[in-house]
Short mmCIF file of C-alpha atoms in Angstrom, two decimals:
data_model
loop_
_atom_site.label_atom_id
_atom_site.label_comp_id
_atom_site.label_asym_id
_atom_site.label_seq_id
_atom_site.Cartn_x
_atom_site.Cartn_y
_atom_site.Cartn_z
CA UNK F 1 2.40 41.41 -3.11
CA UNK F 2 1.02 44.12 -4.77
CA UNK F 3 -1.88 42.59 -7.38
CA UNK F 4 -0.79 43.63 -10.68
CA UNK F 5 -3.20 45.99 -12.37
CA UNK F 6 -4.77 43.46 -15.10
CA UNK F 7 -5.27 41.00 -12.16
CA UNK F 8 -7.31 43.73 -9.90
CA UNK F 9 -10.82 43.07 -11.51
CA UNK F 10 -10.35 39.07 -10.82
CA UNK F 11 -9.25 39.50 -7.77
CA UNK F 12 -11.89 42.02 -6.45
CA UNK F 13 -14.87 39.18 -8.04
CA UNK F 14 -12.91 36.64 -6.44
CA UNK F 15 -12.75 38.71 -2.78
CA UNK F 16 -17.00 39.32 -3.15
CA UNK F 17 -17.23 35.46 -3.56
CA UNK F 18 -15.10 34.79 -0.19
CA UNK F 19 -17.07 37.29 1.64
CA UNK F 20 -20.53 36.15 0.50
CA UNK F 21 -19.73 32.49 1.79
CA UNK F 22 -18.15 33.67 4.93
CA UNK F 23 -21.71 35.64 5.05
CA UNK F 24 -23.59 32.28 4.41
CA UNK F 25 -22.32 30.73 7.70
CA UNK F 26 -23.27 33.33 9.92
CA UNK F 27 -27.28 34.88 10.56
CA UNK F 28 -25.88 38.01 11.95
CA UNK F 29 -23.37 38.43 9.50
CA UNK F 30 -25.73 37.66 6.23
CA UNK F 31 -28.15 40.43 8.00
CA UNK F 32 -25.11 43.22 7.58
CA UNK F 33 -23.98 41.94 4.33
CA UNK F 34 -27.60 42.30 2.66
CA UNK F 35 -27.89 45.43 4.24
CA UNK F 36 -24.10 47.44 3.59
CA UNK F 37 -22.82 45.11 0.77
CA UNK F 38 -19.35 44.74 2.98
CA UNK F 39 -17.98 42.98 5.97
CA UNK F 40 -15.31 44.50 8.10
CA UNK F 41 -11.90 42.79 8.47
CA UNK F 42 -12.51 41.69 11.89
CA UNK F 43 -15.93 40.26 10.64
CA UNK F 44 -14.59 38.35 7.95
CA UNK F 45 -11.93 37.19 10.06
CA UNK F 46 -14.38 35.43 12.61
CA UNK F 47 -16.79 34.30 10.11
CA UNK F 48 -14.23 32.48 8.43
CA UNK F 49 -13.43 31.20 11.40
CA UNK F 50 -16.43 30.17 12.36
CA UNK F 51 -17.64 28.17 8.59
CA UNK F 52 -13.30 26.69 9.06
CA UNK F 53 -14.98 25.31 12.57
CA UNK F 54 -18.11 23.65 10.90
CA UNK F 55 -16.65 22.19 7.82
CA UNK F 56 -18.32 24.31 5.74
CA UNK F 57 -15.59 26.59 4.66
CA UNK F 58 -12.40 25.30 3.33
CA UNK F 59 -9.28 27.93 3.11
CA UNK F 60 -6.52 26.79 0.39
CA UNK F 61 -3.10 28.72 0.62
CA UNK F 62 -0.88 28.94 -2.22
CA UNK F 63 2.67 28.35 -1.53
CA UNK F 64 6.28 26.59 -2.32
CA UNK F 65 7.99 24.40 0.45
CA UNK F 66 11.09 24.21 -1.45
CA UNK F 67 11.00 27.76 -1.88
CA UNK F 68 10.01 29.00 1.14
CA UNK F 69 6.97 30.54 -0.44
CA UNK F 70 3.78 31.07 1.72
CA UNK F 71 4.98 29.44 5.11
CA UNK F 72 3.94 32.02 6.75
CA UNK F 73 0.59 32.80 5.69
CA UNK F 74 -0.22 29.64 6.21
CA UNK F 75 1.02 29.69 9.48
CA UNK F 76 -1.27 32.33 10.60
CA UNK F 77 -4.11 30.62 8.95
CA UNK F 78 -3.39 26.88 11.26
CA UNK F 79 -3.73 29.21 14.10
CA UNK F 80 -6.05 31.79 13.71
CA UNK F 81 -8.70 30.00 12.00
CA UNK F 82 -8.40 26.17 12.99
CA UNK F 83 -10.54 24.70 15.07
CA UNK F 84 -8.60 25.19 19.03
CA UNK F 85 -9.78 21.85 21.37
CA UNK F 86 -12.16 23.42 23.02
CA UNK F 87 -13.81 24.43 19.40
CA UNK F 88 -13.67 20.52 19.00
CA UNK F 89 -15.65 19.16 21.91
CA UNK F 90 -15.16 16.33 23.74
CA UNK F 91 -13.18 12.87 21.61
CA UNK F 92 -14.99 9.87 21.49
CA UNK F 93 -12.97 6.40 21.84
CA UNK F 94 -13.51 3.17 23.47
CA UNK F 95 -12.20 1.28 26.18
CA UNK F 96 -10.14 -0.86 25.11
CA UNK F 97 -10.93 -4.40 24.04
CA UNK F 98 -14.61 -3.51 23.84
CA UNK F 99 -17.37 -1.36 22.06
CA UNK F 100 -18.42 0.88 24.80
CA UNK F 101 -17.65 3.99 24.10
CA UNK F 102 -15.59 6.45 26.48
CA UNK F 103 -15.60 10.70 26.35
CA UNK F 104 -12.42 12.95 26.80
CA UNK F 105 -13.25 16.59 27.34
CA UNK F 106 -10.41 18.94 26.26
CA UNK F 107 -9.98 19.91 30.19
CA UNK F 108 -7.01 19.51 31.66
CA UNK F 109 -8.43 18.30 35.15
CA UNK F 110 -9.80 15.43 32.62
CA UNK F 111 -7.66 12.17 32.58
CA UNK F 112 -4.64 12.40 30.10
CA UNK F 113 -5.12 10.96 26.44
CA UNK F 114 -3.12 11.74 23.15
CA UNK F 115 -2.96 10.18 19.23
CA UNK F 116 0.22 9.09 18.32
CA UNK F 117 0.25 10.91 14.64
CA UNK F 118 4.10 10.12 13.94
CA UNK F 119 7.16 8.74 14.19
CA UNK F 120 10.68 9.51 13.26
CA UNK F 121 13.38 7.47 12.87
CA UNK F 122 16.53 9.93 13.62
CA UNK F 123 20.03 7.80 13.09
CA UNK F 124 21.74 9.63 16.01
CA UNK F 125 18.84 11.03 18.66
CA UNK F 126 16.96 7.82 18.14
CA UNK F 127 13.22 7.38 17.73
CA UNK F 128 11.08 10.28 18.42
CA UNK F 129 7.02 9.86 19.09
CA UNK F 130 5.44 12.80 18.14
CA UNK F 131 1.96 12.79 19.65
CA UNK F 132 -1.14 15.80 20.29
CA UNK F 133 -2.52 15.73 23.59
CA UNK F 134 -6.41 15.35 23.24
CA UNK F 135 -7.49 15.87 27.11
CA UNK F 136 -5.54 15.79 31.10
CA UNK F 137 -1.96 16.97 31.28
CA UNK F 138 1.56 15.55 31.20
CA UNK F 139 4.43 15.72 33.28
CA UNK F 140 8.24 16.13 31.57
CA UNK F 141 8.96 12.31 33.06
CA UNK F 142 7.55 9.01 34.13
CA UNK F 143 5.47 6.47 32.34
CA UNK F 144 3.08 6.45 30.20
CA UNK F 145 0.61 3.66 29.11
CA UNK F 146 -0.04 3.01 25.56
CA UNK F 147 -3.91 1.76 25.07
CA UNK F 148 -3.31 0.23 21.60
CA UNK F 149 -0.94 -2.30 22.48
CA UNK F 150 -1.47 -2.34 25.96
CA UNK F 151 1.72 -1.81 27.30
CA UNK F 152 3.38 0.75 29.59
CA UNK F 153 6.79 2.50 28.22
CA UNK F 154 9.21 4.92 30.73
CA UNK F 155 10.90 8.60 29.29
CA UNK F 156 12.74 10.91 30.66
CA UNK F 157 11.01 13.92 28.80
CA UNK F 158 8.98 15.66 26.30
CA UNK F 159 10.21 18.48 24.57
CA UNK F 160 8.68 20.92 21.28
CA UNK F 161 10.34 20.91 18.18
CA UNK F 162 10.85 24.11 16.30
CA UNK F 163 12.45 23.38 13.34
CA UNK F 164 15.95 20.99 14.02
CA UNK F 165 16.02 22.56 17.72
CA UNK F 166 14.17 21.14 20.72
CA UNK F 167 12.61 22.96 23.55
CA UNK F 168 11.93 21.47 26.80
CA UNK F 169 8.62 21.12 27.90
CA UNK F 170 7.13 21.65 31.82
CA UNK F 171 3.91 20.31 31.28
CA UNK F 172 1.52 19.97 28.54
CA UNK F 173 -1.99 20.30 27.71
CA UNK F 174 -4.83 19.70 25.06
CA UNK F 175 -3.91 21.34 21.92
CA UNK F 176 -0.24 20.52 22.51
CA UNK F 177 1.74 18.91 20.30
CA UNK F 178 5.00 17.50 21.19
CA UNK F 179 7.64 14.85 21.03
CA UNK F 180 9.15 12.00 23.31
CA UNK F 181 12.73 10.27 22.66
CA UNK F 182 12.89 6.22 22.69
CA UNK F 183 9.46 4.97 23.24
CA UNK F 184 10.33 1.53 21.73
CA UNK F 185 7.19 0.03 21.01
CA UNK F 186 5.02 2.81 20.10
CA UNK F 187 4.17 3.58 16.83
CA UNK F 188 1.81 6.33 14.50
CA UNK F 189 -1.62 5.66 15.10
CA UNK F 190 -1.18 4.55 18.75
CA UNK F 191 -3.05 6.29 21.84
CA UNK F 192 -1.16 6.96 24.85
CA UNK F 193 -3.47 7.78 28.26
CA UNK F 194 -3.61 6.92 32.24
CA UNK F 195 -3.28 4.23 32.72
CA UNK F 196 -6.10 3.70 35.61
CA UNK F 197 -8.59 6.10 32.99
CA UNK F 198 -7.98 4.29 29.55
CA UNK F 199 -9.66 4.61 26.12
CA UNK F 200 -8.34 3.62 22.45
CA UNK F 201 -9.09 6.18 19.91
CA UNK F 202 -9.50 5.47 16.25
CA UNK F 203 -7.05 5.13 14.30
CA UNK F 204 -7.04 7.05 10.96
CA UNK F 205 -6.87 4.38 8.25
CA UNK F 206 -3.67 5.22 5.67
CA UNK F 207 -4.70 6.40 2.04
CA UNK F 208 -4.57 3.22 -0.43
CA UNK F 209 -1.30 3.38 -2.63
CA UNK F 210 -0.96 3.82 -6.09
CA UNK F 211 2.48 3.32 -8.01
CA UNK F 212 4.74 0.41 -6.31
CA UNK F 213 8.48 0.33 -7.71
CA UNK F 214 10.99 -2.38 -7.35
CA UNK F 215 14.31 -1.67 -5.15
CA UNK F 216 17.55 -3.45 -5.62
CA UNK F 217 20.44 -2.50 -3.43
CA UNK F 218 23.69 -0.69 -5.40
CA UNK F 219 25.97 -2.70 -3.50
CA UNK F 220 25.76 -6.15 -3.07
CA UNK F 221 25.23 -7.63 0.62
CA UNK F 222 23.00 -4.43 1.61
CA UNK F 223 20.05 -6.92 1.38
CA UNK F 224 19.48 -6.36 5.45
CA UNK F 225 20.07 -2.74 5.53
CA UNK F 226 17.56 -2.29 2.94
CA UNK F 227 14.60 -3.78 5.01
CA UNK F 228 15.64 -2.28 8.47
CA UNK F 229 15.90 0.74 6.77
CA UNK F 230 12.73 0.48 5.01
CA UNK F 231 11.13 -0.34 8.27
CA UNK F 232 12.11 2.37 10.00
CA UNK F 233 10.42 4.69 7.35
CA UNK F 234 7.65 2.83 7.01
CA UNK F 235 6.86 4.05 10.99
CA UNK F 236 7.51 7.30 9.67
CA UNK F 237 4.91 7.60 6.98
CA UNK F 238 2.32 4.74 7.11
CA UNK F 239 1.56 5.77 4.00
CA UNK F 240 4.72 3.90 2.54
CA UNK F 241 4.17 -0.25 2.41
CA UNK F 242 6.86 -2.07 1.85
CA UNK F 243 6.65 -6.33 0.67
CA UNK F 244 8.69 -9.11 -0.54
CA UNK F 245 7.05 -10.41 -3.89
CA UNK F 246 7.62 -14.33 -3.13
CA UNK F 247 6.73 -15.18 -6.83
CA UNK F 248 9.15 -12.77 -8.77
CA UNK F 249 11.43 -12.35 -5.84
CA UNK F 250 11.37 -7.96 -5.69
CA UNK F 251 11.19 -6.27 -2.81
CA UNK F 252 7.95 -4.27 -3.23
CA UNK F 253 7.53 -0.63 -1.69
CA UNK F 254 5.08 1.49 -2.63
CA UNK F 255 3.28 5.20 -2.07
CA UNK F 256 1.14 7.45 -3.14
CA UNK F 257 2.86 8.09 -6.47
CA UNK F 258 6.95 8.37 -8.11
CA UNK F 259 7.96 11.47 -6.08
CA UNK F 260 6.83 10.40 -3.15
CA UNK F 261 9.09 6.93 -2.96
CA UNK F 262 11.90 9.21 -4.96
CA UNK F 263 11.83 10.91 -1.90
CA UNK F 264 11.06 8.03 0.32
CA UNK F 265 14.51 6.54 -1.46
CA UNK F 266 16.45 10.10 -0.99
CA UNK F 267 15.81 10.22 2.88
CA UNK F 268 17.15 6.25 3.02
CA UNK F 269 20.15 7.11 1.33
CA UNK F 270 20.40 10.21 3.81
CA UNK F 271 20.21 8.99 7.17
CA UNK F 272 20.64 5.21 6.77
CA UNK F 273 23.53 5.15 4.02
CA UNK F 274 21.96 2.96 1.93
CA UNK F 275 21.31 3.39 -1.89
CA UNK F 276 19.04 1.46 -4.09
CA UNK F 277 17.90 1.45 -7.25
CA UNK F 278 14.32 1.49 -8.11
CA UNK F 279 12.73 -0.69 -11.11
CA UNK F 280 9.15 -1.09 -12.49
CA UNK F 281 7.79 -4.23 -11.13
CA UNK F 282 7.63 -7.44 -12.64
CA UNK F 283 4.04 -8.58 -13.28
CA UNK F 284 3.22 -11.78 -11.62
CA UNK F 285 2.10 -13.95 -14.46
CA UNK F 286 0.94 -17.58 -13.93
CA UNK F 287 0.99 -20.43 -16.34
CA UNK F 288 -1.93 -22.98 -16.59
CA UNK F 289 -3.41 -25.31 -19.03
CA UNK F 290 -6.61 -25.91 -21.20
CA UNK F 291 -6.49 -29.87 -21.72
CA UNK F 292 -6.13 -33.13 -20.08
CA UNK F 293 -3.36 -35.74 -21.00
CA UNK F 294 -1.89 -39.02 -19.28
CA UNK F 295 1.76 -39.03 -20.13
CA UNK F 296 4.41 -41.35 -18.53
CA UNK F 297 7.27 -39.90 -16.59
CA UNK F 298 10.21 -42.35 -16.71
CA UNK F 299 14.03 -41.92 -15.28
CA UNK F 300 16.60 -44.48 -16.21
CA UNK F 301 19.81 -43.89 -15.38
CA UNK F 302 22.87 -46.41 -15.20
CA UNK F 303 26.33 -45.92 -14.38
CA UNK F 304 27.95 -48.43 -13.21
CA UNK F 305 26.84 -50.40 -9.65
CA UNK F 306 23.54 -49.61 -8.09
CA UNK F 307 21.66 -47.40 -10.77
CA UNK F 308 19.13 -44.92 -10.78
CA UNK F 309 14.61 -46.25 -11.65
CA UNK F 310 11.92 -44.39 -11.66
CA UNK F 311 8.21 -44.80 -13.77
CA UNK F 312 5.30 -42.68 -13.60
CA UNK F 313 2.09 -42.43 -15.53
CA UNK F 314 0.17 -39.75 -14.46
CA UNK F 315 -3.62 -38.34 -16.03
CA UNK F 316 -3.29 -34.24 -15.94
CA UNK F 317 -6.09 -31.85 -15.73
CA UNK F 318 -7.87 -28.39 -15.83
CA UNK F 319 -8.81 -27.01 -12.07
CA UNK F 320 -11.91 -23.92 -12.56
CA UNK F 321 -9.81 -20.82 -12.10
CA UNK F 322 -8.42 -20.16 -8.55
CA UNK F 323 -8.57 -24.19 -8.28
CA UNK F 324 -5.06 -23.89 -6.78
CA UNK F 325 -3.25 -27.59 -7.16
CA UNK F 326 -4.71 -31.03 -7.15
CA UNK F 327 -2.98 -34.44 -6.18
CA UNK F 328 -4.45 -37.80 -6.06
CA UNK F 329 -3.10 -40.91 -5.97
CA UNK F 330 -4.80 -43.20 -7.49
CA UNK F 331 -2.31 -46.86 -7.62
CA UNK F 332 -3.88 -50.17 -6.87
CA UNK F 333 -1.70 -52.59 -5.97
CA UNK F 334 2.13 -52.48 -5.33
CA UNK F 335 2.71 -51.47 -9.07
CA UNK F 336 5.15 -48.28 -7.25
CA UNK F 337 4.91 -49.14 -3.61
CA UNK F 338 3.66 -46.39 -0.45
CA UNK F 339 7.25 -44.99 0.02
CA UNK F 340 8.14 -43.68 -3.16
CA UNK F 341 4.47 -41.95 -3.83
CA UNK F 342 5.24 -38.75 -2.33
CA UNK F 343 8.33 -38.01 -4.11
CA UNK F 344 6.13 -38.16 -7.41
CA UNK F 345 3.97 -35.53 -6.11
CA UNK F 346 7.21 -33.55 -4.85
CA UNK F 347 8.89 -33.76 -8.14
CA UNK F 348 5.60 -32.43 -9.51
CA UNK F 349 5.35 -29.50 -7.09
CA UNK F 350 9.30 -28.49 -7.67
CA UNK F 351 8.05 -28.51 -11.18
CA UNK F 352 5.19 -26.06 -11.07
CA UNK F 353 7.07 -23.32 -9.51
CA UNK F 354 9.33 -22.71 -12.96
CA UNK F 355 6.42 -23.31 -16.00
CA UNK F 356 7.53 -24.52 -19.34
CA UNK F 357 5.73 -21.42 -21.43
CA UNK F 358 7.88 -18.44 -19.93
CA UNK F 359 9.30 -19.98 -16.34
CA UNK F 360 5.85 -18.49 -14.06
CA UNK F 361 4.24 -20.44 -11.80
CA UNK F 362 1.90 -22.96 -13.16
CA UNK F 363 -1.26 -23.16 -10.96
CA UNK F 364 -5.23 -23.93 -11.81
CA UNK F 365 -4.32 -28.28 -12.49
CA UNK F 366 -5.13 -31.58 -11.39
CA UNK F 367 -2.63 -34.10 -11.65
CA UNK F 368 -3.60 -38.44 -10.60
CA UNK F 369 -0.41 -40.21 -10.29
CA UNK F 370 -2.60 -43.62 -12.00
CA UNK F 371 0.18 -46.35 -12.72
CA UNK F 372 4.18 -47.07 -12.89
CA UNK F 373 6.61 -49.91 -12.52
CA UNK F 374 9.89 -49.73 -10.46
CA UNK F 375 13.30 -51.54 -9.88
CA UNK F 376 13.60 -53.74 -6.29
CA UNK F 377 17.45 -52.56 -6.38
CA UNK F 378 17.51 -49.38 -8.74
CA UNK F 379 14.52 -46.94 -7.34
CA UNK F 380 14.44 -44.55 -5.08
CA UNK F 381 12.76 -41.73 -3.23
CA UNK F 382 15.26 -39.40 -5.89
CA UNK F 383 14.70 -41.18 -9.01
CA UNK F 384 10.92 -40.72 -9.00
CA UNK F 385 10.87 -37.24 -8.08
CA UNK F 386 12.53 -36.73 -10.87
CA UNK F 387 10.26 -38.82 -12.76
CA UNK F 388 7.60 -37.28 -11.96
CA UNK F 389 8.45 -34.24 -12.72
CA UNK F 390 9.10 -35.09 -16.22
CA UNK F 391 6.32 -36.65 -16.81
CA UNK F 392 4.41 -33.60 -15.76
CA UNK F 393 6.72 -30.72 -17.98
CA UNK F 394 5.87 -33.52 -21.11
CA UNK F 395 2.34 -33.71 -19.66
CA UNK F 396 1.97 -29.37 -19.72
CA UNK F 397 3.58 -29.17 -22.97
CA UNK F 398 0.55 -31.91 -24.37
CA UNK F 399 -2.53 -30.01 -22.76
CA UNK F 400 -2.51 -26.94 -24.44
CA UNK F 401 -0.60 -24.12 -22.05
CA UNK F 402 -1.56 -20.80 -21.64
CA UNK F 403 0.08 -17.67 -19.84
CA UNK F 404 -2.36 -16.13 -17.21
CA UNK F 405 -2.22 -12.14 -15.82
CA UNK F 406 -2.99 -10.45 -12.97
CA UNK F 407 -6.51 -8.60 -13.42
CA UNK F 408 -7.37 -5.46 -11.00
CA UNK F 409 -10.35 -3.75 -10.46
CA UNK F 410 -9.51 -0.13 -10.59
CA UNK F 411 -11.54 3.08 -9.47
CA UNK F 412 -10.62 6.51 -10.99
CA UNK F 413 -12.15 9.68 -9.90
CA UNK F 414 -11.84 12.52 -12.54
CA UNK F 415 -13.14 15.88 -13.10
CA UNK F 416 -16.27 16.01 -15.79
CA UNK F 417 -14.18 17.42 -18.68
CA UNK F 418 -11.66 14.22 -18.76
CA UNK F 419 -14.21 11.73 -18.60
CA UNK F 420 -13.93 11.08 -22.51
CA UNK F 421 -10.30 11.02 -22.58
CA UNK F 422 -9.99 9.04 -19.01
CA UNK F 423 -12.97 6.58 -20.58
CA UNK F 424 -10.14 5.80 -24.15
CA UNK F 425 -7.13 5.54 -22.25
CA UNK F 426 -7.92 2.75 -19.53
CA UNK F 427 -9.84 1.06 -23.26
CA UNK F 428 -6.64 0.57 -25.05
CA UNK F 429 -5.24 -0.45 -21.92
CA UNK F 430 -7.08 -3.18 -22.93
CA UNK F 431 -9.51 -2.66 -19.78
CA UNK F 432 -13.35 -2.70 -19.54
CA UNK F 433 -15.40 -0.05 -17.97
CA UNK F 434 -18.17 -0.97 -15.62
CA UNK F 435 -20.13 1.27 -14.53
CA UNK F 436 -19.73 4.75 -13.20
CA UNK F 437 -20.54 7.28 -10.15
CA UNK F 438 -21.29 11.22 -9.39
CA UNK F 439 -19.26 12.35 -6.97
CA UNK F 440 -20.10 16.35 -6.73
CA UNK F 441 -18.66 17.61 -9.81
CA UNK F 442 -16.47 14.63 -10.35
CA UNK F 443 -17.26 10.95 -12.05
CA UNK F 444 -15.92 7.79 -10.22
CA UNK F 445 -15.23 5.50 -13.37
CA UNK F 446 -15.32 1.99 -12.24
CA UNK F 447 -13.51 -1.27 -14.21
CA UNK F 448 -11.27 -3.55 -14.73
CA UNK F 449 -7.56 -3.79 -16.05
CA UNK F 450 -4.21 -6.42 -16.53
CA UNK F 451 -1.88 -5.30 -14.15
CA UNK F 452 0.42 -5.18 -16.80
CA UNK F 453 -0.79 -1.67 -18.20
CA UNK F 454 -1.41 0.21 -15.31
CA UNK F 455 2.12 0.14 -13.51
CA UNK F 456 3.12 3.92 -14.91
CA UNK F 457 -0.59 5.27 -14.59
CA UNK F 458 0.03 7.33 -12.11
CA UNK F 459 2.03 10.14 -14.07
CA UNK F 460 -0.18 9.59 -17.38
CA UNK F 461 -3.12 10.22 -15.41
CA UNK F 462 -1.40 13.05 -13.84
CA UNK F 463 -1.15 14.23 -17.06
CA UNK F 464 -4.17 13.56 -18.64
CA UNK F 465 -6.49 15.24 -16.23
CA UNK F 466 -3.55 18.19 -14.75
CA UNK F 467 -3.14 16.76 -12.03
CA UNK F 468 -6.96 16.60 -11.23
CA UNK F 469 -7.36 12.81 -10.85
CA UNK F 470 -7.12 10.13 -8.46
CA UNK F 471 -7.17 6.23 -8.55
CA UNK F 472 -7.44 3.35 -6.76
CA UNK F 473 -7.38 -0.68 -7.57
CA UNK F 474 -7.33 -3.72 -5.95
CA UNK F 475 -6.54 -7.38 -6.64
CA UNK F 476 -9.00 -9.21 -8.59
CA UNK F 477 -7.97 -12.67 -10.43
CA UNK F 478 -6.35 -13.94 -13.06
CA UNK F 479 -7.00 -14.11 -17.13
CA UNK F 480 -5.50 -15.65 -19.65
CA UNK F 481 -3.69 -13.67 -21.47
CA UNK F 482 -4.22 -12.90 -25.01
CA UNK F 483 -2.24 -14.72 -27.57
CA UNK F 484 -0.57 -11.49 -29.25
CA UNK F 485 0.89 -10.58 -26.24
CA UNK F 486 1.58 -14.23 -24.63
CA UNK F 487 3.74 -14.62 -27.56
CA UNK F 488 6.19 -11.70 -26.80
CA UNK F 489 6.59 -12.76 -22.97
CA UNK F 490 7.49 -16.26 -24.22
CA UNK F 491 9.99 -14.88 -26.79
CA UNK F 492 11.46 -12.27 -24.13
CA UNK F 493 11.59 -15.49 -21.95
CA UNK F 494 13.52 -17.74 -23.39
CA UNK F 495 15.79 -15.09 -25.23
CA UNK F 496 17.00 -14.47 -21.65
CA UNK F 497 17.12 -18.06 -20.34
CA UNK F 498 19.54 -18.17 -23.77
CA UNK F 499 21.52 -14.70 -23.11
CA UNK F 500 21.92 -16.55 -19.19
#
């Protein structure tokens, strides 16, 4: 493509900068450049390759996969400038189950070793395992040893993938990237090798996910299909994670961003015929108390014949944040027979699952069973379970109940020029900046922020920083929800309950 006339000077300046950077990677090239002010095309290519292999230079290729622009130059750059196995030198690993270091030179005469870098779940061809050979050779059929899992798996053929077609491989040597079908146990990141000379290479740690969606089936009864389909997708792509939130009862799919997750959902539909809706995940709030009380839980029912009777007195008090739940049996004498006391605790535990404010689990409190009464005929475990539940709910309302929200620790990496905007935005999300680090020309903002405020942070940060900002976060602790926000949450819960 010809360079537009109005960009000629800019292109010339960029080329001069590139040539200078290449010359700095080689003393001989630098001497010539200083003498003549220019390098030949062959010298530029040789110098660029040397700089890339040493890690001093990083080529950037512009293009679009969806529009098929720039793919051929990209492949040329990979072939011409990226390091071959010989350039990389021996790879280090460990003897399985030990810290003993093992090495494998990239030679055909060395023991076979390879790393699985991807698995593909094909609904027709089955499971395909893609790997790169680091050392030795591999024949077209036989058995391979998975040293990561300490198992042996048999295969019938190996092949190269060329687009959608498969080209049989007669033998594989160091540097080859190939595929094998129907390995049942081998997964991404596993090492495969010669069983008589085992080695385990370090797995590449997947990048932390930054955005999550709750997924639900569009058709009733597809829950099991979703689980199996997502499991196969996460085998293909370790940067996708999936779990079921026990509190909110949602299936959560997490990835590197909204587009990443949308592509995964489209693939689920195309490959496995499963359609899902994406929703913003519910925030796993909790409820607790700030005060203490002594309360009676009394259940009496008489409907002819044997009735139901249970009576208990409870002391309820808060525990430190993260204290969970404690139950103490402080009954003295036989005011409540021993066989009924566990039922009181069971009723309390079940009542804690749905709090009195907004239906969230209740945590961080101690309940002591201190007194009560029973009836020799009408009392039962069920009656005392109901009495315990009634007493607990009544007592919590008298103990200044409050909502808790999850707080996350967040690290945001951004170019210097966006620092003010990002900090201002973080403050508007009720966040607290706790420090900053410098990384090259970037700043890393460290802080804490409520999870509820960053559920859609990825696209917002991308917009604020022209796509140049990244972030990671981890759960830290729970804190009390500000009253003005708690009121909205409680009102929404009551409205939904009335609607249901």
